[in-house]
XYZ file of C-alpha atoms in Angstrom:
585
model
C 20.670 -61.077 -19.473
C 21.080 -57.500 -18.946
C 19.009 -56.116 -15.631
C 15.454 -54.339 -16.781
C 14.284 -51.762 -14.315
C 11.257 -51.747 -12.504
C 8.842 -49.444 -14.243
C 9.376 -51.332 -17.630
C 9.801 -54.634 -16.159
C 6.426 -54.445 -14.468
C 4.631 -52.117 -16.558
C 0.399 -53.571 -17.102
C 0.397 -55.861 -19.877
C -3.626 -55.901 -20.189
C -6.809 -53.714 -18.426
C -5.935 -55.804 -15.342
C -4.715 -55.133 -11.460
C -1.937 -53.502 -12.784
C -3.454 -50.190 -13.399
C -3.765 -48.595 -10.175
C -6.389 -46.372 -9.511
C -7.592 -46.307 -13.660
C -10.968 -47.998 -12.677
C -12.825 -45.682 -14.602
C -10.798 -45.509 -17.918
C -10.558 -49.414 -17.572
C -14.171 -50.117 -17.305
C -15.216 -47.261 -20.199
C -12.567 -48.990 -22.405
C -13.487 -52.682 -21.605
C -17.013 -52.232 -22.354
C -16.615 -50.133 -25.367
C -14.322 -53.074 -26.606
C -16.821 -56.116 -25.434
C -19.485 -53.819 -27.527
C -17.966 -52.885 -30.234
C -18.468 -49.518 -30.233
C -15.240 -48.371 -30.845
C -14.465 -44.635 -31.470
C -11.744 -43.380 -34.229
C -9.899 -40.633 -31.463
C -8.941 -41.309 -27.874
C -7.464 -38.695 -25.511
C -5.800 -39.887 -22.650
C -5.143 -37.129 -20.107
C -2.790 -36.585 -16.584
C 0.608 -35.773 -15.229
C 3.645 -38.224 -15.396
C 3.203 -41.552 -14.995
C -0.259 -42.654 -14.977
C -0.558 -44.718 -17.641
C -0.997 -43.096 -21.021
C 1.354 -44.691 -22.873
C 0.332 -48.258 -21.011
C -3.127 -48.179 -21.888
C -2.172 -46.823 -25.725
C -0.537 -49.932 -25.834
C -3.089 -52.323 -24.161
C -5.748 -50.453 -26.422
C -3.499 -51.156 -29.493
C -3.344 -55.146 -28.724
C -6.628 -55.519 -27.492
C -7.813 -53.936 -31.624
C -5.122 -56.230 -33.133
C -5.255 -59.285 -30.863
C -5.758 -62.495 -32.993
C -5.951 -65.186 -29.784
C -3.770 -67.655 -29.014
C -5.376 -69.852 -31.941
C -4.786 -66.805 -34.400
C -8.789 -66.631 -35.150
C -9.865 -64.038 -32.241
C -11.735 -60.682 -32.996
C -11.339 -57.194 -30.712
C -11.394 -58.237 -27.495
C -11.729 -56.424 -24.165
C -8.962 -59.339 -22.837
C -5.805 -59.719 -24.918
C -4.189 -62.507 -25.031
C -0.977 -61.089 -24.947
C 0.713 -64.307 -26.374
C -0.319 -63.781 -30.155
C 2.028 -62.312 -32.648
C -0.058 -58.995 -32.518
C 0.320 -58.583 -28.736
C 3.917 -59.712 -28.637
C 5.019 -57.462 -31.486
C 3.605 -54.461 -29.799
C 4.480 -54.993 -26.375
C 8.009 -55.415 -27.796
C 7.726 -52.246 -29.712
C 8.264 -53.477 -33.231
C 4.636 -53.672 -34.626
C 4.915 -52.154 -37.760
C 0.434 -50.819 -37.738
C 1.331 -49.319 -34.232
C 3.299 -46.119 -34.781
C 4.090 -44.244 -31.344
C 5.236 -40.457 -32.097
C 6.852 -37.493 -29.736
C 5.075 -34.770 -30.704
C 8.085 -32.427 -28.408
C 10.032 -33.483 -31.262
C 7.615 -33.745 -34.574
C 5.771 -30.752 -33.793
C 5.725 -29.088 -37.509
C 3.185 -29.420 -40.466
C 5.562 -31.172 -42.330
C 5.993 -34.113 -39.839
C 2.453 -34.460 -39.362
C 1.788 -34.605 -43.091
C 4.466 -36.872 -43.638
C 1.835 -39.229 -40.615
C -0.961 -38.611 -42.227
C -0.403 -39.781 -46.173
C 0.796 -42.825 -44.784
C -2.729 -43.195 -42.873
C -4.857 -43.602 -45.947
C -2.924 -47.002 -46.233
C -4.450 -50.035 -45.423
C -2.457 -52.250 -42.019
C 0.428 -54.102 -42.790
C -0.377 -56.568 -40.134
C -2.749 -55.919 -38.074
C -6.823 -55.318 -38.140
C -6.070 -51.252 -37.384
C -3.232 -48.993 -37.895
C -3.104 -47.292 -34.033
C -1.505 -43.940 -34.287
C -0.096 -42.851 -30.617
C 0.954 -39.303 -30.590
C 2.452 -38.160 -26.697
C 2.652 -34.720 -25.694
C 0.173 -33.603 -28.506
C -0.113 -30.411 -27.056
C 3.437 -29.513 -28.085
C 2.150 -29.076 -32.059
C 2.404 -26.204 -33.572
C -1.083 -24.784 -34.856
C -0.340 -25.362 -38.211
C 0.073 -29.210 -37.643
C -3.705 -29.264 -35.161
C -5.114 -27.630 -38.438
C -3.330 -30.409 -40.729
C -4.341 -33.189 -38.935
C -8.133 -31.823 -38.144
C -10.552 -33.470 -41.313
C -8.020 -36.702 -40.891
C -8.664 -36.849 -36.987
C -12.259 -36.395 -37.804
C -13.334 -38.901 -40.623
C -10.139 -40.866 -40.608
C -10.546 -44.228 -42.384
C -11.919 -47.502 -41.153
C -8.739 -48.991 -40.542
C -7.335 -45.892 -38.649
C -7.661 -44.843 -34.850
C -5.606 -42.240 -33.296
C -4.614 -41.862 -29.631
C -3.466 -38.608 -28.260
C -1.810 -38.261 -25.119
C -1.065 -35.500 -22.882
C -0.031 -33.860 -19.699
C -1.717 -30.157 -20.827
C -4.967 -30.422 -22.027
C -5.762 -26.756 -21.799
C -2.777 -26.116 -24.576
C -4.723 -28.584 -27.687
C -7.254 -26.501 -29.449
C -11.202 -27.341 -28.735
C -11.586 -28.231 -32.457
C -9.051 -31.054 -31.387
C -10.904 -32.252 -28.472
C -14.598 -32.178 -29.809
C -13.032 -34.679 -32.386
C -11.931 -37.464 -29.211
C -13.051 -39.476 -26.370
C -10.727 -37.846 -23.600
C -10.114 -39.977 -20.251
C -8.843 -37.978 -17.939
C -6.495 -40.282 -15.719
C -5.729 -40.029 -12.273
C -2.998 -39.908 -9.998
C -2.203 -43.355 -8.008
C -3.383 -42.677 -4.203
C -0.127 -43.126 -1.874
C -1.660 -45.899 -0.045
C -2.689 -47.920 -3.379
C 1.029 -47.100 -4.783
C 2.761 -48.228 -1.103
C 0.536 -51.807 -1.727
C 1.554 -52.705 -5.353
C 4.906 -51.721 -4.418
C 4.486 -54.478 -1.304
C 3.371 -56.758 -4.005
C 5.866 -56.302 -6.572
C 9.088 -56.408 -4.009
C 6.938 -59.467 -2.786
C 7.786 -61.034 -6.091
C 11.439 -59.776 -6.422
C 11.788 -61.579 -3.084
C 13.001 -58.241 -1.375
C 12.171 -57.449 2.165
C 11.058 -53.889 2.422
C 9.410 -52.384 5.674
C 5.987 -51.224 5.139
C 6.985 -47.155 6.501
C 9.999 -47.056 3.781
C 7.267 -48.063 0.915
C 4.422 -45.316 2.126
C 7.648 -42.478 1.982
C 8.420 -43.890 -1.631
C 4.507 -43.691 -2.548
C 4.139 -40.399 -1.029
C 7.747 -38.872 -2.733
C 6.748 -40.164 -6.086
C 3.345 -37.672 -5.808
C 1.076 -39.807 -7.399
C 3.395 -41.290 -10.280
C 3.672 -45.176 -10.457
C 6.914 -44.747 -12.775
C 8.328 -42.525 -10.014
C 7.291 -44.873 -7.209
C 9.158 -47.451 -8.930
C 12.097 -45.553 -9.981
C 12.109 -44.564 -6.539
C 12.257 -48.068 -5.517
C 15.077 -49.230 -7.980
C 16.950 -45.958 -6.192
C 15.941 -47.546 -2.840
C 17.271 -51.046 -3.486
C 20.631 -50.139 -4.974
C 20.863 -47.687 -1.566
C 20.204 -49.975 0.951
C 21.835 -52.964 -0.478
C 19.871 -55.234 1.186
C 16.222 -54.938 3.252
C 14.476 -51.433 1.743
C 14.782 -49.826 5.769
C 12.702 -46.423 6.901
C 15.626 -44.985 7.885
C 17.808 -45.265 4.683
C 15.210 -44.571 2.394
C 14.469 -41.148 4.338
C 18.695 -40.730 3.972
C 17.891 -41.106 0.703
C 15.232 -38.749 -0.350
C 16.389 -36.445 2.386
C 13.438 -36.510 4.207
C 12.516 -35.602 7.773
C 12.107 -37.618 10.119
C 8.398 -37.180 11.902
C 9.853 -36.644 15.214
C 11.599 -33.481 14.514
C 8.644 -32.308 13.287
C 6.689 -33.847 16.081
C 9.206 -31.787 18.566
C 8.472 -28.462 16.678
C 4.672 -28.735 17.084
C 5.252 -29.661 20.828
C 7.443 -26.341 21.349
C 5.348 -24.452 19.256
C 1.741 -26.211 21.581
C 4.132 -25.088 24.998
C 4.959 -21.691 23.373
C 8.398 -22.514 24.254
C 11.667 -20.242 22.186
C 14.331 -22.082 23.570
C 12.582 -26.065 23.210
C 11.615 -24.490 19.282
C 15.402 -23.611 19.032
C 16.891 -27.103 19.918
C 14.505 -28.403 17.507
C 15.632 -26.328 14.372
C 19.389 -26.453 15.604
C 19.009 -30.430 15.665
C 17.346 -30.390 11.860
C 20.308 -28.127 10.728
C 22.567 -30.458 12.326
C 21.266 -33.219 9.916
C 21.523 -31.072 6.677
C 17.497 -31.829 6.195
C 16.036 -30.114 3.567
C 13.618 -27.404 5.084
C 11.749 -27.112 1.810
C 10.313 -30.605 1.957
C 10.216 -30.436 5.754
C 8.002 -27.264 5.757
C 5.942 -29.662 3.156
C 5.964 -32.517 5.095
C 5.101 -30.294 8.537
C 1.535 -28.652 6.739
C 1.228 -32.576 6.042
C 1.514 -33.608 9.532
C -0.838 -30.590 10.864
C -3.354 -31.822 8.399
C -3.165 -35.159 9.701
C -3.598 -33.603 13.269
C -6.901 -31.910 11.760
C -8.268 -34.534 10.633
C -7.718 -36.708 13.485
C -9.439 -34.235 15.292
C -12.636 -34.577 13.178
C -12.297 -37.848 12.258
C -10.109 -40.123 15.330
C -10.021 -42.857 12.759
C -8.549 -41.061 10.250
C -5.381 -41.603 12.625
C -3.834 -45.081 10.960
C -2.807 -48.065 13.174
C 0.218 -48.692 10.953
C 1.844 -45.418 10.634
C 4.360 -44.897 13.189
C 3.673 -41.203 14.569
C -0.160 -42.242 15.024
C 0.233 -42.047 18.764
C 2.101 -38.629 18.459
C -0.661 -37.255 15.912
C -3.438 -38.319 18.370
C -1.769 -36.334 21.027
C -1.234 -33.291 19.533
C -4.828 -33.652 18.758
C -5.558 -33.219 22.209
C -3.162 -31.087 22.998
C -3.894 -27.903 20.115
C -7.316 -26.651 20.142
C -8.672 -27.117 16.883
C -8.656 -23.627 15.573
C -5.025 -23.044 16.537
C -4.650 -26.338 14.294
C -5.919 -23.994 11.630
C -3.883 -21.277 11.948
C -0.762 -23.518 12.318
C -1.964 -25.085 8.770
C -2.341 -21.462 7.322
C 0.801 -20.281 8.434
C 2.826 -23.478 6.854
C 1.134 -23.267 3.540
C 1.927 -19.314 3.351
C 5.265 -20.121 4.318
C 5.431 -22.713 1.577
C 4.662 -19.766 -0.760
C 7.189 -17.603 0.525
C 9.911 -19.949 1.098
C 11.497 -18.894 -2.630
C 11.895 -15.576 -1.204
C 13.451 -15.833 1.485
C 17.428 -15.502 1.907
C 17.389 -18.726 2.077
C 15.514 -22.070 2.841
C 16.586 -22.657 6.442
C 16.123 -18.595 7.185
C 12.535 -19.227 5.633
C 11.815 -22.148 7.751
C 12.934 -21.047 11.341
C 10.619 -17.825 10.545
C 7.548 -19.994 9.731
C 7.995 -21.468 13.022
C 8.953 -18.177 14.959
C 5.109 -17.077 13.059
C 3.453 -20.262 14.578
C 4.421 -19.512 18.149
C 4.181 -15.278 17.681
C 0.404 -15.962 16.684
C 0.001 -18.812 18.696
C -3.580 -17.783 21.169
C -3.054 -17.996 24.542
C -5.811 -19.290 26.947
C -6.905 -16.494 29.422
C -5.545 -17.250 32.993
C -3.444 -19.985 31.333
C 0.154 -20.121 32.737
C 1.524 -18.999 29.550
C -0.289 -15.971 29.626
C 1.365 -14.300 32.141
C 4.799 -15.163 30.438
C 3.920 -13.541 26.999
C 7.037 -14.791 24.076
C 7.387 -10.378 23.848
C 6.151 -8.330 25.557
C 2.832 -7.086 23.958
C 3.547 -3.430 22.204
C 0.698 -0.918 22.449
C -0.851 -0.633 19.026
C -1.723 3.031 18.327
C -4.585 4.103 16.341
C -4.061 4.504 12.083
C -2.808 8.105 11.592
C -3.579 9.843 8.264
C -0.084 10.950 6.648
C -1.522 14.252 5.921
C 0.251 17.872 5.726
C -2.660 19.360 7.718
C -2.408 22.773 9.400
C -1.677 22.812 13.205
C -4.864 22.380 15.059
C -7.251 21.495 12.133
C -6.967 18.192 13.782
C -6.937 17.803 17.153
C -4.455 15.947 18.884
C -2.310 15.072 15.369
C 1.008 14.326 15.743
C 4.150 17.049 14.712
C 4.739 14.655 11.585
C 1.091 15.291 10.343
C 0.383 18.716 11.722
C 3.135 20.936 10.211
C 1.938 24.658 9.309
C 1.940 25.811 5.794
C 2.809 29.035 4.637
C 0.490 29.053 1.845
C -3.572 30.698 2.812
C -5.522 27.485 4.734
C -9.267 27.390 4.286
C -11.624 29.275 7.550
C -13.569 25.839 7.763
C -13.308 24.020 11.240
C -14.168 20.537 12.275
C -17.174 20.065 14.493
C -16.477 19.611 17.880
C -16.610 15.868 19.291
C -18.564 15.647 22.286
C -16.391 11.975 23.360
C -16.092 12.006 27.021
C -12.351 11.482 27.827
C -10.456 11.446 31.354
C -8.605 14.363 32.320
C -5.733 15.846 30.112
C -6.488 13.323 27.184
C -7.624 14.217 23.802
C -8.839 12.368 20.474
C -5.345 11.591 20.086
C -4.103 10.754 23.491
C -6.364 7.261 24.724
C -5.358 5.843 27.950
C -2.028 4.448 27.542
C -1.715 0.418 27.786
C -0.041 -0.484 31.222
C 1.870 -3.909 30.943
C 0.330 -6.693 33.330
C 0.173 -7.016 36.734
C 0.064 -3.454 37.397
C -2.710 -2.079 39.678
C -3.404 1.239 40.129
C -6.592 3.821 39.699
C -7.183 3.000 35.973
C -7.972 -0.586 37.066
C -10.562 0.864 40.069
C -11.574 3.561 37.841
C -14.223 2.749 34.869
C -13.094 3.105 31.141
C -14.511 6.483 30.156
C -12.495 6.543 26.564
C -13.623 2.966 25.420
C -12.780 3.957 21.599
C -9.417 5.316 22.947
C -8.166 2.130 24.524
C -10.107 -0.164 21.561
C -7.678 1.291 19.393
C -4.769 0.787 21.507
C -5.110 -2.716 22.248
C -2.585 -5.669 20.749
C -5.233 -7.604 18.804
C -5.648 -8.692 15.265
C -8.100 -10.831 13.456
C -11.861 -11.007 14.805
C -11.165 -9.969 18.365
C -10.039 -6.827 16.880
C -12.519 -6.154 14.989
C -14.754 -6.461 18.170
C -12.826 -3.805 20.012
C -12.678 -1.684 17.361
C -16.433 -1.655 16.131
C -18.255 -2.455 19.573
C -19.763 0.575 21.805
C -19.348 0.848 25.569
C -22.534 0.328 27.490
C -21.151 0.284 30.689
C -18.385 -0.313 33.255
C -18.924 -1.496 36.416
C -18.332 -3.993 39.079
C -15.332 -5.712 37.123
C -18.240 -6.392 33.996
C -17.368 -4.337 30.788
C -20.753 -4.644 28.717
C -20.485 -3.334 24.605
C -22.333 -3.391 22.068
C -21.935 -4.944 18.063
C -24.390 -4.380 15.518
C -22.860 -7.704 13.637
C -23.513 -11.009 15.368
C -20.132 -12.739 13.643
C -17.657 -10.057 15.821
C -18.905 -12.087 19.082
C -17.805 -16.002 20.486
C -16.486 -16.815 23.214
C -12.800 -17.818 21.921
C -12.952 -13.780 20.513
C -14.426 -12.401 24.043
C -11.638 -14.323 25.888
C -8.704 -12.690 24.028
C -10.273 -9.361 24.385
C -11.096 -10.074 27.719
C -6.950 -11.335 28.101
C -5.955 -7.564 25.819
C -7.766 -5.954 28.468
C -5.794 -7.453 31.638
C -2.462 -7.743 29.983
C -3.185 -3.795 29.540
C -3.766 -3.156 33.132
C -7.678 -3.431 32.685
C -9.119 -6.921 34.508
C -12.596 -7.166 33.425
C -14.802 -9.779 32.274
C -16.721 -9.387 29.231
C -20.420 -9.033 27.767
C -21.264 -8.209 24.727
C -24.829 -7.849 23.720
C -26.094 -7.131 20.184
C -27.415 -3.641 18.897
C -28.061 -3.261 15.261
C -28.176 0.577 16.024
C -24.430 0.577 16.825
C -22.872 1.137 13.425
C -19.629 2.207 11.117
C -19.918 5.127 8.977
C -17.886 7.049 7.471
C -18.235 9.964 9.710
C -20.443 10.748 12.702
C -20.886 13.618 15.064
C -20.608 11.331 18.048
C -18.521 8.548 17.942
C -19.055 5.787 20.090
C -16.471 3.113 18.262
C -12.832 3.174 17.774
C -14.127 2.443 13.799
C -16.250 5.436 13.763
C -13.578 7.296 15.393
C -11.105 6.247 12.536
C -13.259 7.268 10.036
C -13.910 10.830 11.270
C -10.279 11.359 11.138
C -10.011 9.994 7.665
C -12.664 12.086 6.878
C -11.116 15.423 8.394
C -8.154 14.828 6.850
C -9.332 14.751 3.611
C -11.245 17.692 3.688
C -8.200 19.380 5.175
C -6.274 18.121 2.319
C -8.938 19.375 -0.481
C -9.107 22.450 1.390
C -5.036 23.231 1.460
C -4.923 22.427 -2.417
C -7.949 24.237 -3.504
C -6.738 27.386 -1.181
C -3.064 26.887 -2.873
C -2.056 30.208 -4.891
C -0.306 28.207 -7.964
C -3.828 25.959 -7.660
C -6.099 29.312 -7.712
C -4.074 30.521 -10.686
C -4.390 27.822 -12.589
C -7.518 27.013 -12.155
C -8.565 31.069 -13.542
C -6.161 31.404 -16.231
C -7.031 28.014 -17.722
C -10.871 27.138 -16.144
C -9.057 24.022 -14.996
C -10.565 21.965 -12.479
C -9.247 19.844 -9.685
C -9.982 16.156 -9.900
C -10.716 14.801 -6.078
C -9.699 11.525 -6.888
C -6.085 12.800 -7.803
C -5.705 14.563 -4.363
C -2.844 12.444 -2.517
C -1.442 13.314 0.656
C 2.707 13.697 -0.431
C 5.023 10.456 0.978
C 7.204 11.643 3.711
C 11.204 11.679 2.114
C 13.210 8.899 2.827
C 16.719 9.283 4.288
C 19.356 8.856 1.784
C-alpha cells in the first residue's frame, strides 16, 4: 500500500479531540445538530489549515449519517462506518459536491451549481454544497447565487469557506452562520503532534516538536507537513538539532549571546556573536523573528516568573536576562527588533539589516549613572546643537545665525527689528553660542561656576526621548552647591529613570550635578516669548523670527511689489517656504 502523509492520514474524522483548538465551532455545531436547528448557509472562516474543509466534511456526514444499523437520523456523532460517512470521507459521495471557487469563479459555473440544486439527493438526506475560497467569485456569480443561498430548498445546505472574509459581499454573509476558526496554539499543536508520532511509534524529542508547532504558525496541516519533512530528515529519532538544520532556524544561544553583549554594552562580544551566526549560514530574517520572540519571553518573565516554562531549554537563560535588563530597556530592545523586522526588506541585504538592529540595541542601550559602563561610552557622545531655521535672513536680523542662514540680500529688507532678549549669558556668548559640551572627566571653572545659560546647554545636550524633553522644556531655578533645581509645568517630563540620564548628560558634558525638579504650571511653551526661560521657548522665538524675516524679505522683494500693484495680487503666507540649499552635483 502506497505511504499516505500525515495531514490526510490523520485528518478528524468526527467533532472529536482531533480538532485542536475548534472548541467553539465544535460545541455551536454539536448542539445545533442534537437540536435540530439546522441552518441552510454555513461560513467557515481562518487562514490555512484550521479545519474548514474537515469540519465541511464532518458537517456533511453528521446530515447524511444513517448509523451503523442504516436507520439513524442527523446526529451530532457520526458513525463514520455507514455508507454515507464512508462515501464522503472517501470523497466519492455523489449529494456532497466540494468546489474551488479560484477556479469556478464565473456566473456560468455557478449557474451550472445551482440548476442542479433544485434536485432532490441522490443518496443522501441533504445535498451539502462546499464551495472553498468563495471569496475568489466574481460579483456576477455572489449576485447569481444570492435568492438560491437565501431560500435554497429543504434538501439543500451550502457551506462556504474562506481565508478573506472582508473580500465576500455583506449581502453574502447576512445570508450564513459564519464560524470564525482559530489558529492551533503552538503548545496544543507540539502535544497532538507528541500523540500522533506516539502512534507512528516514532521517537521525537519534545524541543524538536514545539520548533515544528511554532514554524507551522498556527496551521495543523503545516505542523504535520512539517513533521513528514522532519522524519524523512532525520531518518530516525525527530532530534532538536536536525530539525532546526532543517528549517534553518537559530539556535537560542546565539541569540542568548547577542542579548548578553548587547546587556554588557560590549562591540567586540556583539561582533563574535554575529560573525559566529554568519558562520552557520542562519537565516537573519527568522532570527531577527525569533530574537523579538525571545525578548518577549524575557518581558514576560519579568511580569509573570511563571510564564518562564520548566521544559523549554533556554528557561534558565530567559530568567537571567530577566534580571539582568531592567525592564524598560526590555522594551526598547522589543521596539527596536520589531522596527527592524519592518525594515529588514530594505535593507542591502538581510545580514546588513540584522547586524544594524543589533548595533541600534546597544547605541540606545541606557546606561546607569555612575555605572562602569558609563564612563566607557560605545562613541563618544557628540554635542547636539540647537534646530537652526534654513532661512535666507539678512545678516544680523538674527542674532548669532550661522553664515549658511545669514547671507545678505541685495534686494530692499524690511526696517523691523527683533526685540531684544534679556537671557543672561556668560561672557562672549550669544543666543547662538551656549556653553559648549566638554567631554567627561574634565574639570575646570564651568564645573565650579553655576550654569547661567540653562536653555543654552538644554539644547546642547545628547538626549532623546523623555529626558530630552525635560531639558528642553524645564526652567532653571537655581544652581548651587552641586544641586541643579528646574522647573516643568507637565508632571509626565519628570521620574527618576529620566532625572538620572539628565543628571548622567550633564556630567558626561563636564557639568556634575545632581538633580531636582519641582513642578510649576507657570513654566510654559509658546510660540514666542519676550523672555525665554526654556530651550523650547527659545526654539520657538527663533522659528518665529525667522518667519517674519522671511515674510518680510518676500513682501519687500521688487518683482513681489510689482506684482502685487499691477495685478492686486496677494501673497498667500502659507506658500512662503524658506528655498532648499543646492545640492552638489
Amino acid at each position: 500500500m502506497s505511504y499516505q502523509v500525515l495531514a490526510r492520514k490523520w485528518r478528524p474524522k468526527s467533532f472529536g479531540a482531533g480538532l485542536i483548538g475548534q472548541e467553539h465551532v465544535v460545541r455551536a455545531l454539536s448542539h445545533a445538530l442534537s437540536s435540530g436547528r439546522l441552518h441552510h448557509a454555513y461560513l467557515f472562516t481562518g487562514t490555512r489549515g484550521v479545519g474548514k474543509t474537515t469540519l465541511s466534511r464532518i458537517l456533511a456526514k453528521a446530515l447524511n449519517c444513517t448509523g451503523p444499523d442504516g436507520r439513524g437520523g442527523v446526529t451530532a456523532d457520526p458513525c463514520g462506518v455507514c455508507e454515507s460517512c464512508r462515501a464522503i470521507d472517501a470523497g466519492r459521495f455523489i449529494d456532497y459536491v466540494e468546489m474551488d471557487a479560484a477556479s469556478n469563479r464565473g456566473v456560468d459555473e455557478m449557474t451550472t451549481l445551482l440548476e442542479r440544486a433544485v434536485y432532490a439527493p441522490t443518496a443522501g438526506r441533504y445535498k451539502v454544497y462546499m464551495i472553498d475560497e468563495v471569496h475568489m467569485l466574481t460579483n456576477h456569480a455572489f449576485n447569481a447565487m444570492l435568492k438560491t443561498l437565501e431560500e435554497p430548498p429543504e434538501h439543500m445546505k451550502f457551506i462556504l469557506a474562506t481565508t478573506d472574509p472582508q473580500k465576500i459581499p455583506v449581502t453574502v454573509l447576512s445570508r450564513c452562520l459564519q464560524f470564525n476558526l482559530k489558529q492551533m496554539p503552538a503548545g496544543a499543536t507540539a502535544d497532538h503532534l507528541a500523540r500522533i508520532l506516539t502512534e507512528e511509534s516514532i521517537e521525537a524529542e519534545p524541543q524538536a516538536l514545539a520548533l515544528i508547532a511554532r514554524a507551522a504558525h498556527g496551521s495543523m496541516r503545516d505542523a504535520l507537513s512539517l513533521t513528514d519533512q522532519a522524519i524523512a530528515y532525520c531518518a530516525g529519532p525527530v532530534t532538536a538539532v536536525a530539525v532546526r538544520e532543517m528549517l534553518g532556524a537559530v539556535d537560542t544561544g546565539h541569540l542568548v549571546a547577542l542579548l548578553d553583549a548587547v546587556a554588557a554594552r560590549d562591540p567586540s562580544q556583539l561582533g563574535q556573536a554575529l560573525d559566529a551566526m554568519a558562520a552557520r549560514s542562519i537565516g537573519f530574517e527568522g532570527a531577527l523573528s525569533d530574537l523579538a520572540a525571545l525578548i518577549h519571553r524575557i518581558a514576560l518573565a519579568q511580569a509573570l516568573p511563571d510564564s518562564a516554562h520548566d521544559d523549554l531549554a533556554d528557561r534558565h537563560d530567559v530568567l537571567r536576562l530577566a534580571e539582568a535588563l531592567p525592564a524598560d530597556e526590555v522594551q526598547l530592545l522589543y521596539g527596536i527588533a520589531i522596527k527592524g523586522l519592518q525594515e529588514l526588506s530594505w535593507a542591502p541585504d538581510p545580514a546588513t539589516g540584522f547586524s544594524m538592529t543589533l548595533l541600534r540595541m546597544l547605541a540606545f542601550s541606557p546606561v546607569p549613572a555612575g555605572s562602569e559602563a558609563a564612563s566607557k561610552p560605545l562613541l563618544a557622545p557628540r554635542p547636539v546643537s540647537r534646530m537652526s531655521v534654513p532661512v535666507a535672513a539678512p545678516r544680523g536680523l538674527i542674532t548669532g545665525t550661522s553664515p549658511a542662514n545669514a547671507q545678505s540680500s541685495n534686494r530692499p529688507q524690511s526696517d523691523r527689528k527683533p526685540p531684544d532678549l534679556p537671557i543672561q549669558t556668560p561672557a562672549s556668548s550669544s543666543l547662538s553660542a551656549p556653553p559648549s559640551v566638554k567631554p567627561p572627566g574634565r574639570a575646570d571653572a564651568a564645573e565650579r561656576s553655576p550654569i547661567t545659560d540653562w536653555p543654552g546647554l538644554a539644547a546642547r545636550l545628547p538626549l532623546t526621548g523623555i529626558s530630552q524633553q525635560l531639558a528642553l522644556q524645564s526652567a532653571l531655578v537655581s544652581d548651587a552647591d552641586g544641586m541643579l533645581t528646574l522647573a516643568v509645568a507637565a508632571r509626565g517630563l519628570t521620574s527618576p529613570l529620566t532625572n538620572a540620564k539628565l543628571q548622567q548628560a550633564l556630567e558626561n558634558a563636564g557639568y556634575p550635578r545632581r538633580i531636582e525638579v519641582r513642578l510649576d504650571e507657570s513654566v510654559h511653551a509658546p510660540a514666542a516669548a519676550e523672555t525665554p526661560v526654556t530651550a523650547h521657548q527659545r526654539m520657538e522665538l527663533e522659528r518665529s523670527l525667522a518667519r517674519q524675516a522671511l515674510e518680510d524679505a518676500v513682501h519687500n522683494d521688487s518683482v513681489v511689489r510689482e506684482i502685487k500693484d499691477l495685478f492686486g495680487a496677494t501673497v498667500v503666507a502659507a506658500s512662503i517656504r524658506a528655498a532648499e540649499p543646492d545640492r552638489p552635483g
